[in-house]
């Protein structure tokens, strides 16, 4: 990716992207599993509480409509450039190119009841990764959202784990994270130079970014409807190898971490919490996901009648 595009992408919330659209409606894919299609599901049903509260706050803030329009217009150049870059240097997934991956995307989008199926690209990279670039609901463009997975991710994970990771990226789109996190960042900018208030605003924004990742882990679970699949995908990504396969041991590791953190010296706990991260700690993500999997909130969603 060229330097100009990289510079533009750095303006975006980490791990998510720019702009999207309303092209033709989703078509019913060939089903490869018996996972429940969650008709009518809304992002508010699976958002992490902090993500839900701050999204509601900024969506109702004065002049939010004006700011939303400006963000969409400003980021459209990023979407155009990245799409061209992907078309020139990556592989676009289609019914004729990696058809099993195409069907996996179609099915994941159907489970989350997304009106538009994003375009999926495979990018050559030694790093196992995935990201999305888009906002839903843009009406002045005929192009769908973009999801990218790397070749290393496909080689490391099973088909079910790849679909769960795709579900995570669809969660970012379903939640419009790039829009609302950008709104939050813009709103906090005037506060950053103020004593105390500035640091608190930055801390809240950081916590929101982490909460957004928890929301999307939940979206991954809703797609797979099997916590061991999502935990398995996380395990392989965090370990850096496909040889790490014991998800129960990884869940136990997350419990061990929480207990040690609870018993740790207050200075140690404070130091860990002050670390700047774009994503939550791996073991905390697994712990959070397991707790939500056992919650009444999750059970209510997957038991909704089609």
Coordinates of C-alpha atoms in Angstrom, one line a residue:
X1 CA 0.0 0.0 0.0
X2 CA 1.5 3.4 -0.9
X3 CA 2.6 6.0 1.6
X4 CA -0.3 8.4 0.9
X5 CA -2.9 5.7 1.6
X6 CA -1.1 4.6 4.8
X7 CA -1.1 8.2 6.0
X8 CA -4.8 8.5 5.4
X9 CA -5.5 5.2 7.1
X10 CA -3.7 6.4 10.2
X11 CA -6.4 9.0 10.6
X12 CA -8.9 6.2 11.2
X13 CA -9.8 4.3 14.4
X14 CA -7.4 1.4 14.6
X15 CA -8.5 -1.9 12.9
X16 CA -11.5 -0.5 11.2
X17 CA -12.1 1.6 8.1
X18 CA -13.8 4.2 6.1
X19 CA -16.9 4.2 4.0
X20 CA -19.7 2.2 2.6
X21 CA -22.9 2.1 0.8
X22 CA -26.2 0.6 -0.2
X23 CA -25.8 -1.7 -3.2
X24 CA -28.1 -4.6 -4.1
X25 CA -29.6 -6.5 -1.2
X26 CA -28.1 -9.6 0.3
X27 CA -28.9 -12.9 -1.4
X28 CA -29.5 -16.1 0.5
X29 CA -26.3 -18.2 0.5
X30 CA -25.9 -21.9 0.4
X31 CA -25.9 -23.0 4.1
X32 CA -22.8 -24.9 5.3
X33 CA -23.9 -25.2 8.9
X34 CA -27.1 -25.0 10.9
X35 CA -26.3 -21.7 12.7
X36 CA -29.4 -19.6 13.4
X37 CA -30.0 -16.7 11.1
X38 CA -30.6 -13.7 13.4
X39 CA -33.3 -11.9 11.5
X40 CA -33.8 -8.3 12.6
X41 CA -30.8 -8.2 14.9
X42 CA -29.7 -4.8 15.8
X43 CA -26.1 -3.8 16.8
X44 CA -27.4 -2.5 20.2
X45 CA -28.3 -6.1 21.1
X46 CA -24.7 -7.2 21.2
X47 CA -22.7 -4.1 21.8
X48 CA -20.5 -4.0 24.9
X49 CA -22.2 -1.7 27.5
X50 CA -19.6 1.1 27.2
X51 CA -19.7 0.9 23.4
X52 CA -23.5 1.1 23.5
X53 CA -23.7 4.0 25.9
X54 CA -21.1 6.2 24.1
X55 CA -22.6 5.4 20.7
X56 CA -26.0 6.5 21.9
X57 CA -24.5 9.7 23.4
X58 CA -22.7 10.7 20.3
X59 CA -25.5 9.8 17.9
X60 CA -27.8 12.1 19.8
X61 CA -25.3 14.9 20.3
X62 CA -25.9 18.4 18.8
X63 CA -24.7 18.7 15.2
X64 CA -24.0 15.0 15.0
X65 CA -25.7 14.8 11.6
X66 CA -23.5 17.5 10.2
X67 CA -20.4 15.9 11.6
X68 CA -21.4 12.5 10.2
X69 CA -21.9 13.9 6.7
X70 CA -18.5 15.6 6.9
X71 CA -16.8 12.4 8.1
X72 CA -18.3 10.4 5.3
X73 CA -17.3 12.9 2.7
X74 CA -13.8 13.2 4.1
X75 CA -13.1 9.5 4.3
X76 CA -14.4 8.7 0.8
X77 CA -11.0 9.4 -0.7
X78 CA -9.5 6.7 1.6
X79 CA -12.1 4.1 0.5
X80 CA -11.5 4.9 -3.2
X81 CA -7.7 4.6 -2.9
X82 CA -7.7 1.5 -0.8
X83 CA -10.2 -0.2 -3.1
X84 CA -8.0 0.5 -6.1
X85 CA -4.9 -0.6 -4.2
X86 CA -6.6 -3.9 -3.3
X87 CA -7.8 -4.5 -6.8
X88 CA -4.3 -4.0 -8.1
X89 CA -2.4 -6.0 -5.6
X90 CA -4.7 -8.5 -3.8
X91 CA -7.2 -11.2 -4.8
X92 CA -10.9 -10.3 -4.8
X93 CA -13.1 -13.2 -3.6
X94 CA -16.0 -14.1 -5.8
X95 CA -18.1 -17.2 -6.8
X96 CA -15.4 -18.0 -9.3
X97 CA -12.4 -17.1 -7.1
X98 CA -12.1 -18.9 -3.7
X99 CA -15.8 -19.8 -3.8
X100 CA -15.7 -21.5 -0.4
X101 CA -14.5 -18.2 1.1
X102 CA -17.1 -16.3 -0.8
X103 CA -19.9 -18.6 0.6
X104 CA -18.4 -18.1 4.1
X105 CA -18.8 -14.3 3.8
X106 CA -22.3 -14.6 2.4
X107 CA -23.4 -16.9 5.2
X108 CA -21.8 -14.7 7.9
X109 CA -23.5 -11.6 6.5
X110 CA -26.8 -13.5 6.4
X111 CA -26.6 -14.6 10.0
X112 CA -26.0 -11.0 11.1
X113 CA -28.9 -9.9 8.9
X114 CA -26.8 -7.4 6.9
X115 CA -28.6 -5.7 4.1
X116 CA -25.4 -5.6 2.0
X117 CA -22.6 -8.1 1.7
X118 CA -19.2 -6.5 1.8
X119 CA -16.5 -7.3 -0.8
X120 CA -13.8 -9.7 0.5
X121 CA -10.2 -9.5 -0.5
X122 CA -7.2 -11.8 0.3
X123 CA -4.0 -9.9 0.8
X124 CA -0.6 -11.6 0.7
X125 CA 1.1 -11.1 4.1
X126 CA 3.1 -13.1 6.6
X127 CA 1.0 -11.6 9.4
X128 CA -2.3 -13.3 10.2
X129 CA -4.7 -10.4 10.2
X130 CA -8.1 -9.0 9.1
X131 CA -9.6 -5.6 8.8
X132 CA -12.5 -3.7 7.4
X133 CA -12.8 -0.4 5.6
X134 CA -16.3 1.1 5.4
X135 CA -19.3 2.7 6.9
X136 CA -22.8 1.4 6.2
X137 CA -25.5 3.5 4.8
X138 CA -23.7 5.8 2.4
X139 CA -26.1 6.5 -0.5
X140 CA -24.0 8.4 -2.9
X141 CA -21.8 5.5 -3.9
X142 CA -22.6 2.1 -5.4
X143 CA -19.7 0.3 -3.9
X144 CA -20.1 -2.1 -0.9
X145 CA -17.9 -2.2 2.2
X146 CA -14.5 -3.9 2.2
X147 CA -13.2 -6.7 4.3
X148 CA -9.6 -7.9 4.0
X149 CA -8.1 -11.1 5.3
X150 CA -4.4 -12.0 4.9
X151 CA -3.0 -15.2 3.4
X152 CA -1.3 -16.1 6.6
X153 CA -4.7 -16.0 8.4
X154 CA -6.2 -18.4 5.9
X155 CA -3.3 -20.8 6.2
X156 CA -3.3 -20.7 10.0
X157 CA -7.0 -21.0 10.8
X158 CA -9.8 -23.5 10.0
X159 CA -12.7 -22.5 7.7
X160 CA -15.0 -22.1 10.8
X161 CA -12.4 -19.9 12.5
X162 CA -11.9 -17.8 9.4
X163 CA -15.7 -17.3 9.3
X164 CA -15.7 -16.2 12.9
X165 CA -13.0 -13.7 12.2
X166 CA -15.0 -12.4 9.2
X167 CA -17.9 -12.1 11.7
X168 CA -15.7 -9.9 13.9
X169 CA -15.1 -7.5 11.0
X170 CA -18.8 -7.5 10.1
X171 CA -19.4 -6.5 13.7
X172 CA -17.4 -3.3 13.1
X173 CA -19.6 -2.6 10.1
X174 CA -22.9 -3.4 11.9
X175 CA -21.9 -1.1 14.7
X176 CA -20.6 1.7 12.4
X177 CA -17.5 1.9 14.6
X178 CA -15.4 3.9 12.2
X179 CA -18.1 6.6 12.2
X180 CA -18.8 6.8 16.0
X181 CA -15.2 6.4 17.1
X182 CA -14.2 9.2 14.7
X183 CA -17.0 11.4 16.1
X184 CA -15.7 10.7 19.6
X185 CA -12.2 11.5 18.6
X186 CA -13.2 14.8 17.1
X187 CA -15.3 15.7 20.1
X188 CA -12.5 15.0 22.5
X189 CA -9.9 17.0 20.6
X190 CA -10.7 20.4 22.2
X191 CA -10.4 18.8 25.6
X192 CA -7.0 17.2 25.3
X193 CA -5.1 20.4 26.2
X194 CA -7.0 20.9 29.4
X195 CA -5.5 19.7 32.7
X196 CA -7.1 16.5 34.1
X197 CA -10.1 16.8 31.7
X198 CA -7.9 16.1 28.7
X199 CA -6.4 12.9 30.1
X200 CA -9.8 11.7 31.3
X201 CA -11.2 12.3 27.8
X202 CA -8.4 10.4 26.2
X203 CA -8.7 7.5 28.7
X204 CA -12.4 7.3 28.0
X205 CA -11.8 7.2 24.2
X206 CA -9.2 4.5 24.7
X207 CA -11.6 2.4 26.8
X208 CA -14.3 2.9 24.0
X209 CA -11.9 1.5 21.4
X210 CA -11.3 -1.6 23.5
X211 CA -15.0 -2.0 24.2
X212 CA -15.6 -1.8 20.4
X213 CA -13.4 -4.8 20.0
X214 CA -15.3 -6.7 22.7
X215 CA -18.5 -5.9 20.7
X216 CA -17.1 -7.4 17.6
X217 CA -15.9 -10.5 19.4
X218 CA -19.5 -10.9 20.3
X219 CA -20.5 -10.6 16.6
X220 CA -17.9 -13.3 15.8
X221 CA -19.6 -15.5 18.4
X222 CA -23.1 -14.8 17.0
X223 CA -21.8 -15.9 13.6
X224 CA -20.1 -19.1 14.8
X225 CA -22.5 -19.8 17.7
X226 CA -19.7 -21.8 19.2
X227 CA -17.4 -20.2 21.7
X228 CA -14.7 -22.8 21.2
X229 CA -14.4 -21.7 17.5
X230 CA -13.9 -18.1 18.3
X231 CA -11.5 -18.9 21.2
X232 CA -9.6 -21.2 18.8
X233 CA -9.3 -18.4 16.2
X234 CA -8.0 -16.0 18.9
X235 CA -5.6 -18.7 20.3
X236 CA -4.0 -19.2 16.9
X237 CA -3.7 -15.5 16.2
X238 CA -2.2 -14.7 19.6
X239 CA 0.1 -17.7 19.6
X240 CA 1.3 -17.0 16.1
X241 CA 1.0 -20.7 15.2
X242 CA -1.7 -23.2 14.2
X243 CA -0.2 -25.7 16.6
X244 CA -1.8 -24.1 19.6
X245 CA -5.2 -25.8 19.6
X246 CA -6.3 -26.3 23.3
X247 CA -8.9 -23.7 23.8
X248 CA -9.9 -25.0 27.2
X249 CA -6.3 -24.4 28.4
X250 CA -6.4 -20.9 26.9
X251 CA -9.7 -20.2 28.8
X252 CA -8.0 -21.5 32.0
X253 CA -5.1 -19.2 31.3
X254 CA -7.5 -16.2 31.1
X255 CA -8.9 -17.1 34.5
X256 CA -5.4 -17.5 35.9
X257 CA -4.6 -14.0 34.6
X258 CA -7.7 -12.5 36.2
X259 CA -6.9 -14.0 39.6
X260 CA -3.2 -12.9 39.5
X261 CA -4.3 -9.4 38.5
X262 CA -6.7 -9.3 41.4
X263 CA -4.0 -10.3 43.8
X264 CA -1.2 -8.1 42.3
X265 CA 0.3 -5.1 43.9
X266 CA -1.8 -2.0 43.2
X267 CA 1.1 -0.3 41.5
X268 CA 1.4 -3.3 39.1
X269 CA -2.3 -3.2 38.3
X270 CA -2.2 0.5 37.7
X271 CA 0.8 0.1 35.4
X272 CA -1.0 -2.5 33.3
X273 CA -4.2 -0.4 33.1
X274 CA -2.2 2.6 31.9
X275 CA -0.8 0.8 28.9
X276 CA -2.0 2.2 25.6
X277 CA -3.5 -0.6 23.4
X278 CA -5.4 -0.7 20.2
X279 CA -7.0 -4.0 21.2
X280 CA -7.8 -5.6 24.6
X281 CA -5.3 -8.1 26.1
X282 CA -5.8 -11.5 24.5
X283 CA -6.7 -13.4 27.7
X284 CA -9.2 -10.7 28.7
X285 CA -10.9 -11.0 25.3
X286 CA -11.3 -14.7 25.8
X287 CA -12.6 -14.2 29.4
X288 CA -15.1 -11.5 28.3
X289 CA -16.3 -13.7 25.5
X290 CA -16.8 -16.7 27.7
X291 CA -18.8 -14.6 30.2
X292 CA -21.0 -13.2 27.4
X293 CA -21.5 -16.7 26.0
X294 CA -23.0 -17.8 29.3
X295 CA -25.1 -14.7 29.7
X296 CA -28.9 -14.4 29.4
X297 CA -28.3 -11.6 26.8
X298 CA -26.5 -14.0 24.4
X299 CA -29.1 -16.8 25.0
X300 CA -31.9 -14.4 24.3
X301 CA -30.4 -13.4 20.9
X302 CA -29.7 -16.9 19.6
X303 CA -33.2 -18.1 20.7
X304 CA -35.1 -15.4 18.7
X305 CA -37.5 -17.0 16.3
X306 CA -36.6 -16.6 12.6

